[in-house]
Amino acid sequence: MNLPGIAEAQVTIVVVPRERFSYTRESLESIYEYTKYPFNLIYVDGGSPSHIRDYLVAQATEKNFQLIRTEHYLSPNRARNLGLQQVTSKYVVFIDNDVVVTPGWLEAMVECAEETGAAVVSPLICQYLPLHTEVHCAGGESGVRVETKGETTRRRIIEKIYKQGRQVADVRPQLQRQQTGLAEFHCMMVRTKIFEKIGFLDEALLNTKEHVDLCMLVTEAGSSIYLEPQSLVTYVPGPPLEWIDIHYYMLRWSDAWELASLKRLRDKWNLTEDEYFQNKYKRLGWRRDMTIVSPLTRKVPFGKIGDRIAGKILRHMDKALNRYLTTRYAKRHLHNLQNQRSPQLVNAITATSES
């Protein structure tokens, strides 16, 4: 890994797009306002609209951080790997572009890693507005549970998030630094050396379960994951979305990308295609429905019957548009992806255009 032109530091923060661009300014400004611990920053900009692009260029010049831009949208692990390839520091923090941090967040994670030897440190992650009030993730569980009954063996995924939906004021006094089994890519700090054991992030996981995969690989490598509740951050999802966000959001949470990711997770870990996967397949597109389709449906002034009819029409249109967007993306950017020598991502993207 090589980062010419940026001074050596113990921590490099890699900011990547999560699902929208309209919260870029609030997130980036919080990092520079509340982070006193020395850091380098690499910002990966995957095809943001022109006014966001111009803002990031100006900020990169003013604050002297490295800006990596592609003119096309990026899957999250592809964006993280673009940043990771440039990292030379002891630790790398992956953080999404819709996350707001608090004073002391980074110092607390570094202190945790230094004192415990952890390969991954998770802050206490909150969700929604108002900031820093509702828990999203306070650690959890990940792994594979093997169940044998007679001659039948099932390998089932373990994924459990602790304290989600609870109020920070209620749970934080009881939380302490502890080993855990799950961290999320909204924000996590990783000891860079672990990638020598587990390789780069799996780009065939296009949009879901990337954090579960990483945590299982880290555990399999004999390393530890810690929750550090003295570090507090909040991720701020839509709705509402701005118009500039909708195209990327629809691709980011497309049926094809999610299906390809679930199949990759299943095959990589030799998992039984049980009710966990069946339920995921049935719910493909639920984020688009929640964030785009349902809000539009509620605006139709025709009563309950009108809502049902409008919802059915809009969901049909959403599915058709979603297939078109993923197919067009695959065709337009296959050449770029091949040049980037990312065979896992090429195979996954190609599969989405054929699904």
Short mmCIF file of C-alpha atoms in Angstrom, two decimals:
data_model
loop_
_atom_site.label_atom_id
_atom_site.label_comp_id
_atom_site.label_asym_id
_atom_site.label_seq_id
_atom_site.Cartn_x
_atom_site.Cartn_y
_atom_site.Cartn_z
CA MET A 1 0.00 0.00 0.00
CA ASN A 2 1.40 3.36 -0.97
CA LEU A 3 0.34 6.95 -0.36
CA PRO A 4 2.85 9.36 -1.87
CA GLY A 5 2.69 12.97 -0.79
CA ILE A 6 0.90 12.48 2.53
CA ALA A 7 2.85 12.40 5.76
CA GLU A 8 2.87 9.19 7.79
CA ALA A 9 0.23 9.07 10.51
CA GLN A 10 -1.09 6.39 12.82
CA VAL A 11 -4.64 6.64 11.45
CA THR A 12 -6.06 7.14 7.97
CA ILE A 13 -9.76 7.90 7.65
CA VAL A 14 -11.30 6.59 4.42
CA VAL A 15 -14.67 8.20 3.63
CA VAL A 16 -16.85 6.42 1.07
CA PRO A 17 -20.36 6.91 -0.36
CA ARG A 18 -23.03 4.93 1.42
CA GLU A 19 -26.30 5.53 -0.45
CA ARG A 20 -26.60 9.27 -1.13
CA PHE A 21 -24.55 12.44 -1.61
CA SER A 22 -26.69 15.15 -0.03
CA TYR A 23 -25.24 14.76 3.48
CA THR A 24 -21.62 15.08 2.34
CA ARG A 25 -20.96 18.52 3.83
CA GLU A 26 -22.42 17.82 7.28
CA SER A 27 -20.48 14.57 7.60
CA LEU A 28 -17.11 15.87 6.42
CA GLU A 29 -17.33 19.05 8.49
CA SER A 30 -18.06 17.02 11.62
CA ILE A 31 -14.86 15.02 11.12
CA TYR A 32 -12.72 18.15 10.94
CA GLU A 33 -14.56 19.91 13.75
CA TYR A 34 -14.51 17.09 16.30
CA THR A 35 -11.34 15.12 15.52
CA LYS A 36 -8.32 16.42 17.39
CA TYR A 37 -6.30 13.21 17.16
CA PRO A 38 -3.85 13.38 14.19
CA PHE A 39 -5.11 11.69 11.03
CA ASN A 40 -4.78 11.52 7.29
CA LEU A 41 -7.96 11.49 5.24
CA ILE A 42 -8.75 9.88 1.92
CA TYR A 43 -12.09 10.73 0.40
CA VAL A 44 -13.45 8.37 -2.26
CA ASP A 45 -16.01 10.15 -4.42
CA GLY A 46 -17.93 7.79 -6.67
CA GLY A 47 -19.68 9.88 -9.28
CA SER A 48 -21.21 12.59 -7.10
CA PRO A 49 -23.14 15.41 -8.84
CA SER A 50 -21.17 18.45 -9.97
CA HIS A 51 -21.83 20.72 -6.97
CA ILE A 52 -20.73 17.99 -4.53
CA ARG A 53 -17.71 17.24 -6.70
CA ASP A 54 -16.72 20.91 -6.69
CA TYR A 55 -17.21 21.16 -2.93
CA LEU A 56 -14.95 18.14 -2.35
CA VAL A 57 -12.27 19.49 -4.68
CA ALA A 58 -12.25 22.79 -2.78
CA GLN A 59 -12.16 21.00 0.60
CA ALA A 60 -9.36 18.69 -0.50
CA THR A 61 -7.28 21.72 -1.46
CA GLU A 62 -8.10 23.65 1.71
CA LYS A 63 -7.63 20.74 4.14
CA ASN A 64 -4.94 18.88 2.21
CA PHE A 65 -6.62 15.49 2.01
CA GLN A 66 -6.44 13.01 -0.86
CA LEU A 67 -9.48 12.93 -3.12
CA ILE A 68 -10.07 9.89 -5.30
CA ARG A 69 -12.88 10.37 -7.82
CA THR A 70 -14.49 8.12 -10.38
CA GLU A 71 -17.05 9.37 -12.86
CA HIS A 72 -19.26 6.36 -12.20
CA TYR A 73 -20.99 5.09 -9.07
CA LEU A 74 -19.13 2.67 -6.83
CA SER A 75 -20.22 -0.28 -4.77
CA PRO A 76 -19.19 0.26 -1.13
CA ASN A 77 -16.44 -2.37 -0.93
CA ARG A 78 -14.99 -1.19 -4.24
CA ALA A 79 -14.82 2.35 -2.84
CA ARG A 80 -13.24 1.13 0.42
CA ASN A 81 -10.63 -0.86 -1.46
CA LEU A 82 -9.70 2.15 -3.60
CA GLY A 83 -8.96 4.01 -0.38
CA LEU A 84 -7.35 1.05 1.37
CA GLN A 85 -4.87 0.58 -1.46
CA GLN A 86 -3.42 3.98 -0.56
CA VAL A 87 -3.14 3.45 3.20
CA THR A 88 0.25 3.18 4.93
CA SER A 89 -0.82 3.93 8.50
CA LYS A 90 -1.19 1.48 11.38
CA TYR A 91 -4.98 1.87 11.44
CA VAL A 92 -7.62 2.63 8.85
CA VAL A 93 -11.05 3.99 9.73
CA PHE A 94 -13.80 3.24 7.25
CA ILE A 95 -16.64 5.74 7.57
CA ASP A 96 -19.66 6.41 5.38
CA ASN A 97 -20.41 9.84 3.95
CA ASP A 98 -23.60 10.21 6.01
CA VAL A 99 -21.99 9.81 9.45
CA VAL A 100 -21.55 12.55 12.05
CA VAL A 101 -18.89 12.08 14.73
CA THR A 102 -18.52 13.47 18.26
CA PRO A 103 -15.57 14.90 20.21
CA GLY A 104 -13.03 12.25 21.20
CA TRP A 105 -14.45 9.56 18.91
CA LEU A 106 -11.15 8.70 17.26
CA GLU A 107 -8.94 8.89 20.36
CA ALA A 108 -11.22 6.42 22.13
CA MET A 109 -10.98 3.85 19.33
CA VAL A 110 -7.20 4.14 19.04
CA GLU A 111 -6.83 3.77 22.81
CA CYS A 112 -9.02 0.66 22.71
CA ALA A 113 -6.98 -0.94 19.92
CA GLU A 114 -3.67 -0.10 21.59
CA GLU A 115 -4.73 -1.50 24.97
CA THR A 116 -6.51 -4.63 23.73
CA GLY A 117 -4.66 -5.50 20.52
CA ALA A 118 -7.99 -5.54 18.67
CA ALA A 119 -7.98 -5.90 14.91
CA VAL A 120 -11.34 -4.12 14.62
CA VAL A 121 -12.87 -1.49 16.90
CA SER A 122 -16.47 -0.34 16.63
CA PRO A 123 -17.79 2.86 18.15
CA LEU A 124 -21.28 3.03 19.58
CA ILE A 125 -23.21 3.73 16.39
CA CYS A 126 -26.44 5.71 16.52
CA GLN A 127 -29.08 6.32 13.86
CA TYR A 128 -31.41 9.09 12.66
CA LEU A 129 -32.03 12.62 13.90
CA PRO A 130 -31.77 14.08 16.45
CA LEU A 131 -28.11 13.15 16.49
CA HIS A 132 -26.60 10.73 19.01
CA THR A 133 -29.84 9.72 20.71
CA GLU A 134 -30.95 6.33 19.30
CA VAL A 135 -28.71 3.27 19.11
CA HIS A 136 -28.15 1.55 15.79
CA CYS A 137 -25.40 -0.91 16.76
CA ALA A 138 -23.68 -1.64 20.07
CA GLY A 139 -21.78 -4.69 18.87
CA GLY A 140 -23.35 -8.03 18.12
CA GLU A 141 -22.73 -11.50 16.78
CA SER A 142 -21.58 -12.95 13.46
CA GLY A 143 -20.43 -16.36 12.32
CA VAL A 144 -21.59 -19.73 11.05
CA ARG A 145 -23.54 -22.16 13.19
CA VAL A 146 -23.31 -25.82 12.14
CA GLU A 147 -26.41 -27.87 12.94
CA THR A 148 -26.46 -31.65 12.46
CA LYS A 149 -29.63 -33.72 12.58
CA GLY A 150 -29.27 -37.33 11.54
CA GLU A 151 -27.44 -37.34 8.23
CA THR A 152 -28.36 -33.72 7.48
CA THR A 153 -25.93 -30.89 8.23
CA ARG A 154 -26.92 -27.25 7.94
CA ARG A 155 -24.56 -24.28 7.96
CA ARG A 156 -26.50 -21.22 9.08
CA ILE A 157 -25.41 -17.60 9.17
CA ILE A 158 -25.29 -15.81 12.51
CA GLU A 159 -26.03 -12.08 12.38
CA LYS A 160 -27.29 -10.24 15.43
CA ILE A 161 -27.08 -6.56 16.35
CA TYR A 162 -27.25 -5.49 19.98
CA LYS A 163 -29.36 -2.63 21.45
CA GLN A 164 -30.77 -1.38 18.13
CA GLY A 165 -33.58 1.14 18.65
CA ARG A 166 -32.75 1.74 22.31
CA GLN A 167 -32.11 5.24 23.66
CA VAL A 168 -28.45 6.10 24.17
CA ALA A 169 -29.24 7.72 27.53
CA ASP A 170 -30.71 4.42 28.73
CA VAL A 171 -28.01 2.01 27.58
CA ARG A 172 -24.73 3.91 27.52
CA PRO A 173 -24.24 3.95 31.31
CA GLN A 174 -24.35 0.13 31.29
CA LEU A 175 -22.03 -0.28 28.31
CA GLN A 176 -18.31 -0.80 28.68
CA ARG A 177 -15.43 -1.65 26.41
CA GLN A 178 -15.87 -5.31 25.53
CA GLN A 179 -15.05 -7.93 22.96
CA THR A 180 -17.84 -8.43 20.47
CA GLY A 181 -18.59 -10.35 17.31
CA LEU A 182 -19.87 -7.62 15.01
CA ALA A 183 -18.89 -4.18 13.75
CA GLU A 184 -20.56 -2.21 10.98
CA PHE A 185 -19.10 -0.27 8.06
CA HIS A 186 -21.01 2.87 9.01
CA CYS A 187 -17.87 3.43 11.06
CA MET A 188 -15.16 1.01 12.15
CA MET A 189 -11.43 1.14 12.77
CA VAL A 190 -9.31 -1.72 11.44
CA ARG A 191 -5.69 -2.60 12.15
CA THR A 192 -4.23 -2.35 8.65
CA LYS A 193 -1.96 -5.36 9.10
CA ILE A 194 -4.97 -7.70 9.28
CA PHE A 195 -5.43 -7.31 5.52
CA GLU A 196 -2.16 -9.17 5.01
CA LYS A 197 -3.99 -12.20 6.45
CA ILE A 198 -7.47 -11.82 5.02
CA GLY A 199 -6.84 -9.91 1.77
CA PHE A 200 -8.73 -6.88 0.52
CA LEU A 201 -12.46 -6.47 1.05
CA ASP A 202 -14.64 -8.76 -1.04
CA GLU A 203 -15.94 -6.72 -3.97
CA ALA A 204 -18.37 -9.44 -5.03
CA LEU A 205 -20.40 -8.39 -1.99
CA LEU A 206 -21.93 -5.47 -3.84
CA ASN A 207 -24.28 -3.96 -1.29
CA THR A 208 -25.05 -6.10 1.74
CA LYS A 209 -23.43 -8.24 4.46
CA GLU A 210 -19.93 -6.89 3.77
CA HIS A 211 -19.50 -6.19 7.48
CA VAL A 212 -20.57 -9.71 8.43
CA ASP A 213 -18.07 -11.17 5.97
CA LEU A 214 -15.22 -9.03 7.31
CA CYS A 215 -15.99 -9.85 10.93
CA MET A 216 -16.08 -13.56 10.21
CA LEU A 217 -12.76 -13.37 8.36
CA VAL A 218 -11.16 -11.45 11.23
CA THR A 219 -12.41 -13.98 13.77
CA GLU A 220 -11.31 -16.88 11.58
CA ALA A 221 -7.84 -15.31 11.43
CA GLY A 222 -7.69 -15.47 15.24
CA SER A 223 -8.03 -11.72 15.80
CA SER A 224 -10.48 -9.81 17.97
CA ILE A 225 -13.26 -7.24 17.53
CA TYR A 226 -14.07 -4.73 20.28
CA LEU A 227 -16.87 -2.32 21.04
CA GLU A 228 -15.66 1.01 22.44
CA PRO A 229 -18.76 2.89 23.69
CA GLN A 230 -16.72 5.98 24.62
CA SER A 231 -16.58 6.58 20.88
CA LEU A 232 -19.94 7.79 19.62
CA VAL A 233 -21.08 8.45 16.04
CA THR A 234 -24.42 8.70 14.24
CA TYR A 235 -25.37 7.72 10.74
CA VAL A 236 -28.16 9.77 9.18
CA PRO A 237 -30.10 7.90 6.49
CA GLY A 238 -32.91 9.15 4.31
CA PRO A 239 -35.78 9.63 3.76
CA PRO A 240 -36.16 12.18 2.60
CA LEU A 241 -33.84 11.87 -0.37
CA GLU A 242 -32.94 14.75 -2.63
CA TRP A 243 -33.35 14.26 -6.37
CA ILE A 244 -29.58 14.09 -6.79
CA ASP A 245 -29.55 10.98 -4.59
CA ILE A 246 -32.22 8.85 -6.22
CA HIS A 247 -30.25 7.37 -9.14
CA TYR A 248 -27.38 6.19 -6.94
CA TYR A 249 -29.75 5.04 -4.20
CA MET A 250 -31.70 2.86 -6.63
CA LEU A 251 -28.52 1.26 -7.98
CA ARG A 252 -26.95 0.91 -4.53
CA TRP A 253 -30.00 -0.95 -3.23
CA SER A 254 -30.93 -2.69 -6.46
CA ASP A 255 -32.47 -6.16 -6.47
CA ALA A 256 -29.69 -7.45 -8.70
CA TRP A 257 -26.87 -6.20 -6.48
CA GLU A 258 -28.50 -7.55 -3.35
CA LEU A 259 -29.22 -10.93 -4.91
CA ALA A 260 -25.65 -11.21 -6.18
CA SER A 261 -24.33 -10.30 -2.73
CA LEU A 262 -26.47 -12.87 -0.93
CA LYS A 263 -25.43 -15.60 -3.35
CA ARG A 264 -21.78 -14.65 -2.91
CA LEU A 265 -22.12 -14.84 0.89
CA ARG A 266 -23.88 -18.21 0.62
CA ASP A 267 -21.28 -19.73 -1.67
CA LYS A 268 -18.23 -18.25 0.05
CA TRP A 269 -19.16 -19.63 3.46
CA ASN A 270 -20.89 -22.79 2.16
CA LEU A 271 -24.15 -21.78 3.82
CA THR A 272 -27.42 -23.66 3.64
CA GLU A 273 -30.01 -21.75 1.64
CA ASP A 274 -32.46 -21.73 4.52
CA GLU A 275 -35.28 -19.43 5.62
CA TYR A 276 -32.74 -16.64 6.27
CA PHE A 277 -31.98 -16.45 2.56
CA GLN A 278 -35.55 -17.13 1.48
CA ASN A 279 -36.76 -14.19 3.55
CA LYS A 280 -34.06 -11.97 2.08
CA TYR A 281 -35.06 -12.96 -1.46
CA LYS A 282 -38.71 -12.17 -0.75
CA ARG A 283 -37.82 -8.70 0.57
CA LEU A 284 -35.59 -7.57 -2.30
CA GLY A 285 -36.06 -3.85 -2.81
CA TRP A 286 -37.51 -3.12 0.64
CA ARG A 287 -35.25 -0.09 1.11
CA ARG A 288 -36.43 1.49 -2.15
CA ASP A 289 -39.99 0.76 -1.17
CA MET A 290 -39.54 2.39 2.23
CA THR A 291 -37.59 5.41 1.03
CA ILE A 292 -38.98 6.14 -2.43
CA VAL A 293 -42.15 4.20 -3.31
CA SER A 294 -44.12 4.43 -0.04
CA PRO A 295 -43.61 8.20 0.40
CA LEU A 296 -44.84 8.75 -3.16
CA THR A 297 -47.82 6.47 -2.60
CA ARG A 298 -48.90 8.44 0.45
CA LYS A 299 -49.08 11.59 -1.64
CA VAL A 300 -51.84 10.16 -3.86
CA PRO A 301 -55.12 11.86 -2.70
CA PHE A 302 -57.47 8.97 -3.53
CA GLY A 303 -58.03 7.31 -0.17
CA LYS A 304 -57.09 3.75 0.80
CA ILE A 305 -58.17 2.18 -2.49
CA GLY A 306 -56.24 4.80 -4.44
CA ASP A 307 -53.20 4.22 -2.24
CA ARG A 308 -53.26 0.47 -2.97
CA ILE A 309 -53.63 0.98 -6.71
CA ALA A 310 -50.96 3.67 -6.82
CA GLY A 311 -48.65 1.54 -4.70
CA LYS A 312 -49.05 -1.45 -7.00
CA ILE A 313 -48.34 0.66 -10.10
CA LEU A 314 -45.34 2.40 -8.52
CA ARG A 315 -43.83 -0.88 -7.29
CA HIS A 316 -44.15 -2.38 -10.76
CA MET A 317 -42.47 0.71 -12.24
CA ASP A 318 -39.74 0.56 -9.57
CA LYS A 319 -38.88 -3.04 -10.43
CA ALA A 320 -38.73 -2.30 -14.15
CA LEU A 321 -36.63 0.85 -13.69
CA ASN A 322 -34.34 -0.97 -11.30
CA ARG A 323 -33.62 -3.73 -13.81
CA TYR A 324 -32.90 -1.11 -16.46
CA LEU A 325 -30.47 0.82 -14.24
CA THR A 326 -28.45 -2.21 -13.18
CA THR A 327 -28.25 -3.57 -16.72
CA ARG A 328 -27.15 -0.20 -18.10
CA TYR A 329 -24.55 0.20 -15.34
CA ALA A 330 -23.09 -3.24 -16.05
CA LYS A 331 -22.82 -2.56 -19.78
CA ARG A 332 -21.39 0.95 -19.43
CA HIS A 333 -18.76 0.20 -16.80
CA LEU A 334 -17.63 -3.35 -17.53
CA HIS A 335 -14.62 -2.07 -19.48
CA ASN A 336 -13.55 0.24 -16.62
CA LEU A 337 -13.91 -2.58 -14.12
CA GLN A 338 -11.83 -4.94 -16.24
CA ASN A 339 -9.09 -2.30 -16.46
CA GLN A 340 -9.16 -2.03 -12.66
CA ARG A 341 -8.31 -5.75 -12.50
CA SER A 342 -11.11 -6.56 -10.11
CA PRO A 343 -12.31 -9.98 -11.33
CA GLN A 344 -14.71 -10.59 -8.43
CA LEU A 345 -16.49 -7.32 -9.08
CA VAL A 346 -16.52 -7.90 -12.86
CA ASN A 347 -18.15 -11.30 -12.38
CA ALA A 348 -20.73 -9.97 -9.94
CA ILE A 349 -21.62 -6.91 -12.04
CA THR A 350 -21.88 -9.07 -15.17
CA ALA A 351 -24.18 -11.46 -13.34
CA THR A 352 -26.55 -8.60 -12.44
CA SER A 353 -27.02 -7.75 -16.10
CA GLU A 354 -27.98 -11.35 -16.81
CA SER A 355 -30.38 -11.79 -13.89
#
